[in-house]
Amino acid sequence: EDTDLVFSVGNGNALGITDVDGDTQTVTITATNGTFTLSQTTGLAFTVGDGDDDATMTFSGSATDINDALAGALFTPDTDYTGAAELTLASADGNGGTDDASIDITVNPFNDPPTADNESITTNEDADYVFSDTDFSANYADVEGDNFDGIKITGLDFEIPENDPDFYPHDLSMTVSFTIIPLQIVASLELTVG
């Protein structure tokens, strides 16, 4: 999930075409549940797409230029997508010779970290303030739909100005730094005493 699949000899999944007659080839590549990017486009002429992050592309060129473009090419799954995907390659030599192949791809899930926004709370002076889950979870989001489990306080920061005749305790502002559990996102909550 959210990771490019690189096609190369080193990865054992190289893509390529051959034509014993040396004819110019026209290739159409279609990606489902993702996009495809060639490693280069030297010597290729495009009629669909441009070779960069395309769901479908059609181009012509020599077998050598096409194979150079396929070496190190990338399949990029759709954002946050998991499940079955497919890459289809169809080639034609302009003289009646055609071939096609498809590659089944499984996009495995990966636990995306949750997100949270900073929050602000105001309370009266000389009064205890009891934090609740909602103080920290109001803007919590998780793309997989995991529940908010809790928080871990990671810091309490506040400043009292020195030699400031205009400072009163009700001007105190404190920042509580916290981490959403599982410990993957850090945010802060500002508490103002007034």
Short mmCIF file of N, CA and C in Angstrom, two decimals:
data_model
loop_
_atom_site.label_atom_id
_atom_site.label_comp_id
_atom_site.label_asym_id
_atom_site.label_seq_id
_atom_site.Cartn_x
_atom_site.Cartn_y
_atom_site.Cartn_z
N GLU A 1 0.84 -1.18 0.00
CA GLU A 1 0.00 0.00 0.00
C GLU A 1 0.89 1.25 0.00
N ASP A 2 0.55 2.20 -0.86
CA ASP A 2 1.27 3.48 -0.94
C ASP A 2 2.76 3.29 -1.20
N THR A 3 3.12 2.21 -1.90
CA THR A 3 4.52 1.92 -2.22
C THR A 3 4.62 1.53 -3.68
N ASP A 4 5.61 2.09 -4.39
CA ASP A 4 5.80 1.76 -5.79
C ASP A 4 6.33 0.33 -5.95
N LEU A 5 5.86 -0.35 -6.99
CA LEU A 5 6.40 -1.64 -7.38
C LEU A 5 7.32 -1.39 -8.57
N VAL A 6 8.61 -1.71 -8.41
CA VAL A 6 9.61 -1.45 -9.44
C VAL A 6 9.83 -2.72 -10.25
N PHE A 7 9.73 -2.60 -11.56
CA PHE A 7 9.98 -3.73 -12.45
C PHE A 7 11.41 -3.65 -12.96
N SER A 8 12.21 -4.67 -12.62
CA SER A 8 13.61 -4.66 -13.02
C SER A 8 14.18 -6.07 -13.00
N VAL A 9 15.32 -6.25 -13.65
CA VAL A 9 16.02 -7.54 -13.62
C VAL A 9 16.41 -7.87 -12.19
N GLY A 10 16.91 -6.87 -11.46
CA GLY A 10 17.33 -7.09 -10.08
C GLY A 10 16.21 -7.57 -9.17
N ASN A 11 14.98 -7.13 -9.46
CA ASN A 11 13.83 -7.55 -8.65
C ASN A 11 13.21 -8.85 -9.16
N GLY A 12 13.74 -9.36 -10.28
CA GLY A 12 13.22 -10.62 -10.81
C GLY A 12 11.87 -10.49 -11.49
N ASN A 13 11.47 -9.27 -11.87
CA ASN A 13 10.17 -9.07 -12.50
C ASN A 13 10.26 -8.14 -13.71
N ALA A 14 11.37 -8.25 -14.44
CA ALA A 14 11.60 -7.35 -15.58
C ALA A 14 10.53 -7.52 -16.66
N LEU A 15 10.18 -6.40 -17.29
CA LEU A 15 9.25 -6.38 -18.41
C LEU A 15 10.03 -6.17 -19.70
N GLY A 16 9.54 -6.71 -20.81
CA GLY A 16 10.22 -6.49 -22.08
C GLY A 16 9.43 -7.05 -23.25
N ILE A 17 9.80 -6.60 -24.44
CA ILE A 17 9.19 -7.10 -25.67
C ILE A 17 10.30 -7.51 -26.62
N THR A 18 9.97 -8.41 -27.55
CA THR A 18 10.92 -8.81 -28.59
C THR A 18 10.19 -8.87 -29.92
N ASP A 19 10.91 -8.64 -30.99
CA ASP A 19 10.36 -8.79 -32.33
C ASP A 19 11.51 -9.20 -33.25
N VAL A 20 11.45 -10.43 -33.76
CA VAL A 20 12.56 -10.96 -34.56
C VAL A 20 12.76 -10.18 -35.85
N ASP A 21 11.69 -9.49 -36.30
CA ASP A 21 11.80 -8.73 -37.56
C ASP A 21 12.32 -7.31 -37.32
N GLY A 22 12.41 -6.89 -36.07
CA GLY A 22 12.90 -5.55 -35.79
C GLY A 22 11.92 -4.45 -36.13
N ASP A 23 10.62 -4.79 -36.21
CA ASP A 23 9.61 -3.79 -36.56
C ASP A 23 9.40 -2.79 -35.42
N THR A 24 8.96 -1.60 -35.81
CA THR A 24 8.54 -0.62 -34.80
C THR A 24 7.30 -1.16 -34.10
N GLN A 25 7.29 -1.04 -32.80
CA GLN A 25 6.20 -1.58 -31.99
C GLN A 25 5.31 -0.46 -31.47
N THR A 26 4.02 -0.76 -31.37
CA THR A 26 3.07 0.12 -30.68
C THR A 26 2.59 -0.63 -29.44
N VAL A 27 2.78 -0.02 -28.30
CA VAL A 27 2.48 -0.69 -27.02
C VAL A 27 1.43 0.12 -26.27
N THR A 28 0.45 -0.60 -25.74
CA THR A 28 -0.53 0.00 -24.84
C THR A 28 -0.39 -0.66 -23.47
N ILE A 29 -0.24 0.15 -22.46
CA ILE A 29 -0.13 -0.35 -21.08
C ILE A 29 -1.30 0.24 -20.28
N THR A 30 -2.02 -0.64 -19.60
CA THR A 30 -3.16 -0.22 -18.79
C THR A 30 -2.98 -0.73 -17.37
N ALA A 31 -3.15 0.16 -16.41
CA ALA A 31 -3.05 -0.20 -14.99
C ALA A 31 -4.42 -0.06 -14.36
N THR A 32 -4.84 -1.06 -13.58
CA THR A 32 -6.08 -0.94 -12.82
C THR A 32 -5.73 -0.75 -11.35
N ASN A 33 -6.46 0.13 -10.70
CA ASN A 33 -6.25 0.46 -9.28
C ASN A 33 -4.84 1.02 -9.04
N GLY A 34 -4.36 1.75 -10.03
CA GLY A 34 -3.06 2.38 -9.91
C GLY A 34 -2.64 3.03 -11.20
N THR A 35 -1.39 3.45 -11.27
CA THR A 35 -0.85 4.09 -12.47
C THR A 35 0.51 3.47 -12.79
N PHE A 36 0.99 3.76 -14.00
CA PHE A 36 2.26 3.21 -14.47
C PHE A 36 3.15 4.34 -14.95
N THR A 37 4.44 4.23 -14.63
CA THR A 37 5.41 5.25 -15.02
C THR A 37 6.62 4.56 -15.65
N LEU A 38 6.96 4.97 -16.86
CA LEU A 38 8.16 4.45 -17.52
C LEU A 38 9.40 5.08 -16.90
N SER A 39 10.53 4.37 -16.99
CA SER A 39 11.77 4.91 -16.43
C SER A 39 12.36 6.01 -17.31
N GLN A 40 12.01 6.02 -18.59
CA GLN A 40 12.44 7.06 -19.53
C GLN A 40 11.55 7.00 -20.75
N THR A 41 11.63 8.03 -21.59
CA THR A 41 10.77 8.05 -22.79
C THR A 41 11.57 8.33 -24.07
N THR A 42 12.87 8.20 -24.00
CA THR A 42 13.72 8.46 -25.16
C THR A 42 13.34 7.55 -26.33
N GLY A 43 13.09 8.17 -27.50
CA GLY A 43 12.79 7.43 -28.72
C GLY A 43 11.35 6.97 -28.84
N LEU A 44 10.49 7.36 -27.89
CA LEU A 44 9.10 6.93 -27.91
C LEU A 44 8.19 8.07 -28.37
N ALA A 45 7.15 7.72 -29.13
CA ALA A 45 6.14 8.69 -29.57
C ALA A 45 4.81 8.28 -28.95
N PHE A 46 4.19 9.19 -28.20
CA PHE A 46 2.96 8.89 -27.45
C PHE A 46 1.72 9.37 -28.20
N THR A 47 0.69 8.53 -28.17
CA THR A 47 -0.63 8.94 -28.66
C THR A 47 -1.64 9.00 -27.51
N VAL A 48 -1.35 8.30 -26.41
CA VAL A 48 -2.16 8.36 -25.19
C VAL A 48 -1.21 8.45 -24.01
N GLY A 49 -1.47 9.41 -23.12
CA GLY A 49 -0.60 9.57 -21.96
C GLY A 49 0.74 10.16 -22.33
N ASP A 50 1.64 10.20 -21.32
CA ASP A 50 2.98 10.73 -21.57
C ASP A 50 4.07 9.90 -20.91
N GLY A 51 3.66 8.73 -20.37
CA GLY A 51 4.65 7.84 -19.75
C GLY A 51 4.91 8.11 -18.30
N ASP A 52 4.20 9.09 -17.73
CA ASP A 52 4.43 9.45 -16.33
C ASP A 52 3.12 9.40 -15.56
N ASP A 53 2.99 8.40 -14.68
CA ASP A 53 1.83 8.31 -13.78
C ASP A 53 0.52 8.21 -14.56
N ASP A 54 0.49 7.35 -15.57
CA ASP A 54 -0.70 7.17 -16.42
C ASP A 54 -1.44 5.89 -16.05
N ALA A 55 -2.77 5.95 -16.07
CA ALA A 55 -3.57 4.73 -15.94
C ALA A 55 -3.56 3.96 -17.26
N THR A 56 -3.48 4.69 -18.37
CA THR A 56 -3.36 4.09 -19.70
C THR A 56 -2.38 4.92 -20.52
N MET A 57 -1.53 4.24 -21.24
CA MET A 57 -0.60 4.92 -22.16
C MET A 57 -0.45 4.08 -23.41
N THR A 58 -0.28 4.77 -24.55
CA THR A 58 0.01 4.10 -25.82
C THR A 58 1.16 4.86 -26.48
N PHE A 59 2.16 4.10 -26.90
CA PHE A 59 3.34 4.73 -27.51
C PHE A 59 3.96 3.78 -28.53
N SER A 60 4.78 4.36 -29.39
CA SER A 60 5.48 3.58 -30.42
C SER A 60 6.96 3.83 -30.32
N GLY A 61 7.73 2.82 -30.75
CA GLY A 61 9.18 2.95 -30.75
C GLY A 61 9.83 1.63 -31.10
N SER A 62 11.14 1.64 -31.14
CA SER A 62 11.86 0.39 -31.40
C SER A 62 11.81 -0.49 -30.16
N ALA A 63 12.03 -1.79 -30.35
CA ALA A 63 12.04 -2.70 -29.21
C ALA A 63 13.11 -2.30 -28.20
N THR A 64 14.23 -1.81 -28.67
CA THR A 64 15.30 -1.39 -27.76
C THR A 64 14.87 -0.22 -26.91
N ASP A 65 14.29 0.81 -27.54
CA ASP A 65 13.85 1.99 -26.78
C ASP A 65 12.73 1.64 -25.81
N ILE A 66 11.82 0.75 -26.24
CA ILE A 66 10.73 0.35 -25.36
C ILE A 66 11.27 -0.43 -24.17
N ASN A 67 12.19 -1.35 -24.41
CA ASN A 67 12.75 -2.13 -23.31
C ASN A 67 13.55 -1.26 -22.35
N ASP A 68 14.23 -0.25 -22.88
CA ASP A 68 14.94 0.69 -22.01
C ASP A 68 13.96 1.44 -21.11
N ALA A 69 12.79 1.78 -21.67
CA ALA A 69 11.77 2.50 -20.90
C ALA A 69 11.12 1.61 -19.85
N LEU A 70 10.99 0.31 -20.16
CA LEU A 70 10.37 -0.62 -19.22
C LEU A 70 11.29 -1.02 -18.08
N ALA A 71 12.61 -0.92 -18.31
CA ALA A 71 13.58 -1.28 -17.26
C ALA A 71 13.53 -0.25 -16.14
N GLY A 72 13.07 -0.66 -14.97
CA GLY A 72 12.95 0.26 -13.84
C GLY A 72 11.63 1.00 -13.81
N ALA A 73 10.67 0.58 -14.64
CA ALA A 73 9.34 1.23 -14.64
C ALA A 73 8.63 0.94 -13.31
N LEU A 74 7.64 1.80 -13.00
CA LEU A 74 6.96 1.72 -11.71
C LEU A 74 5.45 1.55 -11.85
N PHE A 75 4.89 0.67 -11.03
CA PHE A 75 3.45 0.64 -10.82
C PHE A 75 3.20 1.30 -9.47
N THR A 76 2.32 2.30 -9.44
CA THR A 76 1.98 3.01 -8.21
C THR A 76 0.52 2.76 -7.88
N PRO A 77 0.23 2.05 -6.79
CA PRO A 77 -1.17 1.81 -6.44
C PRO A 77 -1.87 3.11 -6.07
N ASP A 78 -3.18 3.15 -6.27
CA ASP A 78 -3.97 4.31 -5.86
C ASP A 78 -3.76 4.55 -4.36
N THR A 79 -3.82 5.79 -3.95
CA THR A 79 -3.59 6.17 -2.57
C THR A 79 -4.51 5.40 -1.63
N ASP A 80 -3.90 4.77 -0.61
CA ASP A 80 -4.61 4.02 0.44
C ASP A 80 -5.37 2.82 -0.10
N TYR A 81 -5.09 2.41 -1.35
CA TYR A 81 -5.78 1.25 -1.91
C TYR A 81 -5.08 -0.04 -1.47
N THR A 82 -5.87 -1.07 -1.15
CA THR A 82 -5.35 -2.41 -0.94
C THR A 82 -6.25 -3.40 -1.67
N GLY A 83 -5.66 -4.49 -2.14
CA GLY A 83 -6.43 -5.48 -2.86
C GLY A 83 -5.82 -5.81 -4.20
N ALA A 84 -6.66 -6.32 -5.10
CA ALA A 84 -6.19 -6.76 -6.41
C ALA A 84 -5.99 -5.59 -7.36
N ALA A 85 -4.91 -5.66 -8.12
CA ALA A 85 -4.62 -4.69 -9.17
C ALA A 85 -4.07 -5.47 -10.37
N GLU A 86 -3.99 -4.81 -11.51
CA GLU A 86 -3.53 -5.51 -12.70
C GLU A 86 -2.81 -4.55 -13.64
N LEU A 87 -1.82 -5.09 -14.32
CA LEU A 87 -1.09 -4.35 -15.34
C LEU A 87 -1.22 -5.16 -16.64
N THR A 88 -1.69 -4.51 -17.72
CA THR A 88 -1.86 -5.19 -19.01
C THR A 88 -0.99 -4.51 -20.05
N LEU A 89 -0.22 -5.31 -20.78
CA LEU A 89 0.63 -4.80 -21.85
C LEU A 89 0.20 -5.46 -23.16
N ALA A 90 -0.08 -4.65 -24.16
CA ALA A 90 -0.43 -5.15 -25.49
C ALA A 90 0.48 -4.50 -26.51
N SER A 91 1.06 -5.31 -27.39
CA SER A 91 1.97 -4.76 -28.40
C SER A 91 1.54 -5.21 -29.80
N ALA A 92 1.82 -4.37 -30.78
CA ALA A 92 1.51 -4.67 -32.19
C ALA A 92 2.66 -4.14 -33.03
N ASP A 93 3.05 -4.89 -34.06
CA ASP A 93 4.20 -4.48 -34.87
C ASP A 93 3.80 -3.76 -36.16
N GLY A 94 2.49 -3.52 -36.37
CA GLY A 94 2.05 -2.81 -37.57
C GLY A 94 1.96 -3.68 -38.79
N ASN A 95 2.36 -4.92 -38.67
CA ASN A 95 2.31 -5.85 -39.80
C ASN A 95 1.46 -7.08 -39.48
N GLY A 96 0.57 -6.92 -38.52
CA GLY A 96 -0.31 -8.03 -38.16
C GLY A 96 0.12 -8.82 -36.96
N GLY A 97 1.32 -8.61 -36.51
CA GLY A 97 1.80 -9.34 -35.34
C GLY A 97 1.39 -8.64 -34.05
N THR A 98 0.74 -9.37 -33.16
CA THR A 98 0.30 -8.79 -31.88
C THR A 98 0.60 -9.77 -30.75
N ASP A 99 0.66 -9.22 -29.57
CA ASP A 99 0.82 -10.04 -28.36
C ASP A 99 0.36 -9.21 -27.18
N ASP A 100 -0.11 -9.89 -26.16
CA ASP A 100 -0.46 -9.17 -24.93
C ASP A 100 -0.18 -10.06 -23.73
N ALA A 101 -0.06 -9.41 -22.60
CA ALA A 101 0.20 -10.12 -21.35
C ALA A 101 -0.38 -9.30 -20.22
N SER A 102 -0.76 -9.99 -19.16
CA SER A 102 -1.26 -9.27 -17.98
C SER A 102 -0.51 -9.77 -16.76
N ILE A 103 -0.38 -8.87 -15.80
CA ILE A 103 0.32 -9.18 -14.55
C ILE A 103 -0.64 -8.87 -13.41
N ASP A 104 -0.94 -9.90 -12.63
CA ASP A 104 -1.77 -9.71 -11.44
C ASP A 104 -0.91 -9.18 -10.30
N ILE A 105 -1.39 -8.15 -9.65
CA ILE A 105 -0.66 -7.50 -8.55
C ILE A 105 -1.56 -7.51 -7.32
N THR A 106 -1.01 -7.88 -6.19
CA THR A 106 -1.74 -7.79 -4.92
C THR A 106 -1.12 -6.67 -4.10
N VAL A 107 -1.93 -5.68 -3.76
CA VAL A 107 -1.46 -4.55 -2.94
C VAL A 107 -1.81 -4.86 -1.49
N ASN A 108 -0.79 -5.14 -0.71
CA ASN A 108 -1.00 -5.51 0.69
C ASN A 108 -1.24 -4.28 1.55
N PRO A 109 -2.08 -4.43 2.59
CA PRO A 109 -2.35 -3.28 3.48
C PRO A 109 -1.15 -2.93 4.34
N PHE A 110 -1.07 -1.66 4.69
CA PHE A 110 -0.04 -1.15 5.59
C PHE A 110 -0.74 -0.21 6.57
N ASN A 111 -0.43 -0.31 7.84
CA ASN A 111 -1.09 0.52 8.84
C ASN A 111 -0.64 1.97 8.73
N ASP A 112 -1.54 2.81 8.23
CA ASP A 112 -1.24 4.24 8.14
C ASP A 112 -1.35 4.87 9.53
N PRO A 113 -0.46 5.79 9.87
CA PRO A 113 -0.56 6.43 11.19
C PRO A 113 -1.80 7.32 11.27
N PRO A 114 -2.38 7.40 12.48
CA PRO A 114 -3.52 8.31 12.65
C PRO A 114 -3.07 9.76 12.57
N THR A 115 -4.02 10.66 12.42
CA THR A 115 -3.72 12.08 12.40
C THR A 115 -4.55 12.79 13.46
N ALA A 116 -4.04 13.90 13.95
CA ALA A 116 -4.77 14.72 14.94
C ALA A 116 -4.31 16.16 14.78
N ASP A 117 -5.24 17.08 15.02
CA ASP A 117 -4.91 18.51 14.95
C ASP A 117 -4.72 19.06 16.35
N ASN A 118 -4.00 20.17 16.44
CA ASN A 118 -3.84 20.85 17.72
C ASN A 118 -5.19 21.38 18.20
N GLU A 119 -5.36 21.44 19.50
CA GLU A 119 -6.61 21.89 20.11
C GLU A 119 -6.33 23.01 21.11
N SER A 120 -7.35 23.79 21.45
CA SER A 120 -7.25 24.83 22.47
C SER A 120 -8.40 24.69 23.46
N ILE A 121 -8.10 24.89 24.73
CA ILE A 121 -9.10 24.82 25.80
C ILE A 121 -8.91 26.03 26.69
N THR A 122 -9.99 26.65 27.15
CA THR A 122 -9.93 27.76 28.10
C THR A 122 -10.67 27.36 29.36
N THR A 123 -10.07 27.65 30.52
CA THR A 123 -10.69 27.31 31.80
C THR A 123 -10.55 28.49 32.75
N ASN A 124 -11.34 28.50 33.81
CA ASN A 124 -11.29 29.58 34.80
C ASN A 124 -10.09 29.43 35.73
N GLU A 125 -9.60 30.56 36.19
CA GLU A 125 -8.51 30.50 37.16
C GLU A 125 -8.99 29.90 38.47
N ASP A 126 -8.04 29.35 39.23
CA ASP A 126 -8.32 28.75 40.54
C ASP A 126 -9.32 27.61 40.45
N ALA A 127 -9.39 26.96 39.31
CA ALA A 127 -10.31 25.83 39.15
C ALA A 127 -9.56 24.69 38.49
N ASP A 128 -9.77 23.49 38.99
CA ASP A 128 -9.16 22.32 38.37
C ASP A 128 -9.80 22.08 37.01
N TYR A 129 -8.99 21.66 36.07
CA TYR A 129 -9.53 21.25 34.77
C TYR A 129 -9.20 19.77 34.59
N VAL A 130 -10.19 18.95 34.38
CA VAL A 130 -10.00 17.52 34.18
C VAL A 130 -10.08 17.23 32.68
N PHE A 131 -8.98 16.76 32.14
CA PHE A 131 -8.95 16.42 30.72
C PHE A 131 -9.80 15.18 30.47
N SER A 132 -10.42 15.14 29.30
CA SER A 132 -11.18 13.96 28.89
C SER A 132 -10.68 13.53 27.51
N ASP A 133 -11.08 12.33 27.09
CA ASP A 133 -10.67 11.84 25.78
C ASP A 133 -11.05 12.81 24.67
N THR A 134 -12.21 13.45 24.81
CA THR A 134 -12.66 14.33 23.73
C THR A 134 -11.77 15.56 23.56
N ASP A 135 -11.04 15.95 24.62
CA ASP A 135 -10.11 17.06 24.48
C ASP A 135 -9.02 16.74 23.45
N PHE A 136 -8.70 15.47 23.34
CA PHE A 136 -7.61 15.06 22.46
C PHE A 136 -8.09 14.38 21.19
N SER A 137 -9.29 13.84 21.19
CA SER A 137 -9.73 13.03 20.06
C SER A 137 -10.71 13.72 19.13
N ALA A 138 -11.03 14.99 19.39
CA ALA A 138 -12.05 15.67 18.58
C ALA A 138 -11.68 15.69 17.10
N ASN A 139 -10.40 15.86 16.79
CA ASN A 139 -9.97 15.93 15.40
C ASN A 139 -9.12 14.73 15.01
N TYR A 140 -9.30 13.62 15.71
CA TYR A 140 -8.58 12.39 15.41
C TYR A 140 -9.15 11.74 14.16
N ALA A 141 -8.29 11.24 13.31
CA ALA A 141 -8.73 10.54 12.10
C ALA A 141 -7.78 9.39 11.81
N ASP A 142 -8.33 8.31 11.29
CA ASP A 142 -7.51 7.17 10.91
C ASP A 142 -8.10 6.57 9.64
N VAL A 143 -7.30 6.48 8.60
CA VAL A 143 -7.79 6.08 7.29
C VAL A 143 -8.32 4.64 7.31
N GLU A 144 -7.77 3.79 8.19
CA GLU A 144 -8.28 2.43 8.31
C GLU A 144 -9.50 2.32 9.21
N GLY A 145 -9.86 3.43 9.86
CA GLY A 145 -11.02 3.41 10.74
C GLY A 145 -10.74 2.88 12.14
N ASP A 146 -9.46 2.78 12.51
CA ASP A 146 -9.14 2.31 13.86
C ASP A 146 -9.63 3.32 14.89
N ASN A 147 -10.08 2.82 16.03
CA ASN A 147 -10.59 3.67 17.10
C ASN A 147 -9.47 4.40 17.83
N PHE A 148 -9.83 5.55 18.41
CA PHE A 148 -8.93 6.29 19.28
C PHE A 148 -8.78 5.48 20.57
N ASP A 149 -7.54 5.08 20.90
CA ASP A 149 -7.31 4.24 22.07
C ASP A 149 -6.92 5.02 23.32
N GLY A 150 -6.26 6.13 23.16
CA GLY A 150 -5.83 6.89 24.32
C GLY A 150 -4.71 7.84 23.96
N ILE A 151 -4.12 8.45 24.98
CA ILE A 151 -3.05 9.42 24.76
C ILE A 151 -1.92 9.15 25.75
N LYS A 152 -0.78 9.68 25.41
CA LYS A 152 0.37 9.65 26.30
C LYS A 152 0.88 11.09 26.39
N ILE A 153 0.88 11.66 27.60
CA ILE A 153 1.39 13.02 27.77
C ILE A 153 2.91 12.97 27.64
N THR A 154 3.45 13.78 26.75
CA THR A 154 4.89 13.78 26.51
C THR A 154 5.57 15.06 26.97
N GLY A 155 4.80 16.05 27.42
CA GLY A 155 5.42 17.28 27.90
C GLY A 155 4.42 18.31 28.34
N LEU A 156 4.80 19.12 29.32
CA LEU A 156 4.01 20.26 29.79
C LEU A 156 4.93 21.47 29.75
N ASP A 157 4.59 22.45 28.94
CA ASP A 157 5.43 23.62 28.78
C ASP A 157 4.63 24.89 29.06
N PHE A 158 5.19 25.76 29.88
CA PHE A 158 4.60 27.07 30.09
C PHE A 158 5.68 28.04 30.53
N GLU A 159 5.41 29.32 30.33
CA GLU A 159 6.38 30.35 30.68
C GLU A 159 5.73 31.39 31.58
N ILE A 160 6.47 31.79 32.59
CA ILE A 160 6.07 32.92 33.43
C ILE A 160 7.07 34.04 33.15
N PRO A 161 6.61 35.14 32.59
CA PRO A 161 7.54 36.22 32.24
C PRO A 161 8.25 36.78 33.47
N GLU A 162 9.54 37.03 33.34
CA GLU A 162 10.31 37.61 34.43
C GLU A 162 10.23 39.14 34.37
N ASN A 163 10.10 39.74 35.53
CA ASN A 163 10.11 41.20 35.65
C ASN A 163 9.09 41.88 34.73
N ASP A 164 7.91 41.29 34.65
CA ASP A 164 6.84 41.88 33.83
C ASP A 164 5.75 42.37 34.78
N PRO A 165 5.69 43.69 35.03
CA PRO A 165 4.71 44.21 35.98
C PRO A 165 3.26 44.06 35.51
N ASP A 166 3.07 43.80 34.23
CA ASP A 166 1.72 43.65 33.71
C ASP A 166 1.24 42.20 33.69
N PHE A 167 2.08 41.27 34.17
CA PHE A 167 1.70 39.85 34.14
C PHE A 167 0.81 39.50 35.32
N TYR A 168 -0.27 38.80 35.04
CA TYR A 168 -1.16 38.27 36.07
C TYR A 168 -1.33 36.76 35.81
N PRO A 169 -1.58 35.99 36.86
CA PRO A 169 -1.70 34.54 36.66
C PRO A 169 -2.72 34.15 35.60
N HIS A 170 -3.77 34.96 35.42
CA HIS A 170 -4.77 34.58 34.42
C HIS A 170 -4.24 34.70 32.99
N ASP A 171 -3.03 35.27 32.84
CA ASP A 171 -2.43 35.35 31.51
C ASP A 171 -1.65 34.09 31.15
N LEU A 172 -1.60 33.13 32.08
CA LEU A 172 -0.79 31.94 31.88
C LEU A 172 -1.34 31.08 30.75
N SER A 173 -0.45 30.67 29.88
CA SER A 173 -0.81 29.76 28.79
C SER A 173 0.14 28.56 28.87
N MET A 174 -0.40 27.36 28.78
CA MET A 174 0.40 26.16 28.92
C MET A 174 0.12 25.26 27.71
N THR A 175 1.16 24.63 27.20
CA THR A 175 1.02 23.70 26.10
C THR A 175 1.25 22.28 26.61
N VAL A 176 0.30 21.42 26.34
CA VAL A 176 0.41 20.01 26.70
C VAL A 176 0.72 19.25 25.42
N SER A 177 1.88 18.61 25.35
CA SER A 177 2.21 17.80 24.18
C SER A 177 1.77 16.38 24.45
N PHE A 178 1.18 15.76 23.44
CA PHE A 178 0.68 14.40 23.64
C PHE A 178 0.87 13.57 22.39
N THR A 179 0.80 12.28 22.58
CA THR A 179 0.93 11.33 21.48
C THR A 179 -0.30 10.44 21.46
N ILE A 180 -0.90 10.30 20.28
CA ILE A 180 -2.03 9.38 20.12
C ILE A 180 -1.51 7.94 20.22
N ILE A 181 -2.24 7.07 20.88
CA ILE A 181 -1.86 5.66 20.97
C ILE A 181 -2.66 4.90 19.90
N PRO A 182 -2.07 4.07 19.03
CA PRO A 182 -0.66 3.73 19.05
C PRO A 182 0.24 4.92 18.75
N LEU A 183 1.44 4.90 19.33
CA LEU A 183 2.30 6.09 19.39
C LEU A 183 2.86 6.43 18.03
N GLN A 184 2.02 7.09 17.20
CA GLN A 184 2.45 7.38 15.85
C GLN A 184 2.22 8.82 15.42
N ILE A 185 1.54 9.59 16.20
CA ILE A 185 1.28 10.99 15.81
C ILE A 185 1.42 11.89 17.02
N VAL A 186 2.11 12.99 16.85
CA VAL A 186 2.31 13.91 17.96
C VAL A 186 1.58 15.21 17.65
N ALA A 187 0.85 15.72 18.63
CA ALA A 187 0.15 16.98 18.47
C ALA A 187 0.24 17.71 19.80
N SER A 188 -0.37 18.88 19.89
CA SER A 188 -0.32 19.61 21.14
C SER A 188 -1.68 20.22 21.44
N LEU A 189 -1.90 20.47 22.72
CA LEU A 189 -3.14 21.07 23.18
C LEU A 189 -2.76 22.28 24.03
N GLU A 190 -3.34 23.44 23.73
CA GLU A 190 -3.02 24.66 24.46
C GLU A 190 -4.11 24.94 25.48
N LEU A 191 -3.70 25.08 26.73
CA LEU A 191 -4.63 25.36 27.81
C LEU A 191 -4.39 26.79 28.29
N THR A 192 -5.42 27.60 28.20
CA THR A 192 -5.30 28.98 28.64
C THR A 192 -6.11 29.18 29.91
N VAL A 193 -5.45 29.72 30.94
CA VAL A 193 -6.13 29.99 32.21
C VAL A 193 -6.50 31.45 32.22
N GLY A 194 -7.80 31.71 32.39
CA GLY A 194 -8.22 33.10 32.34
C GLY A 194 -9.33 33.40 33.32
#
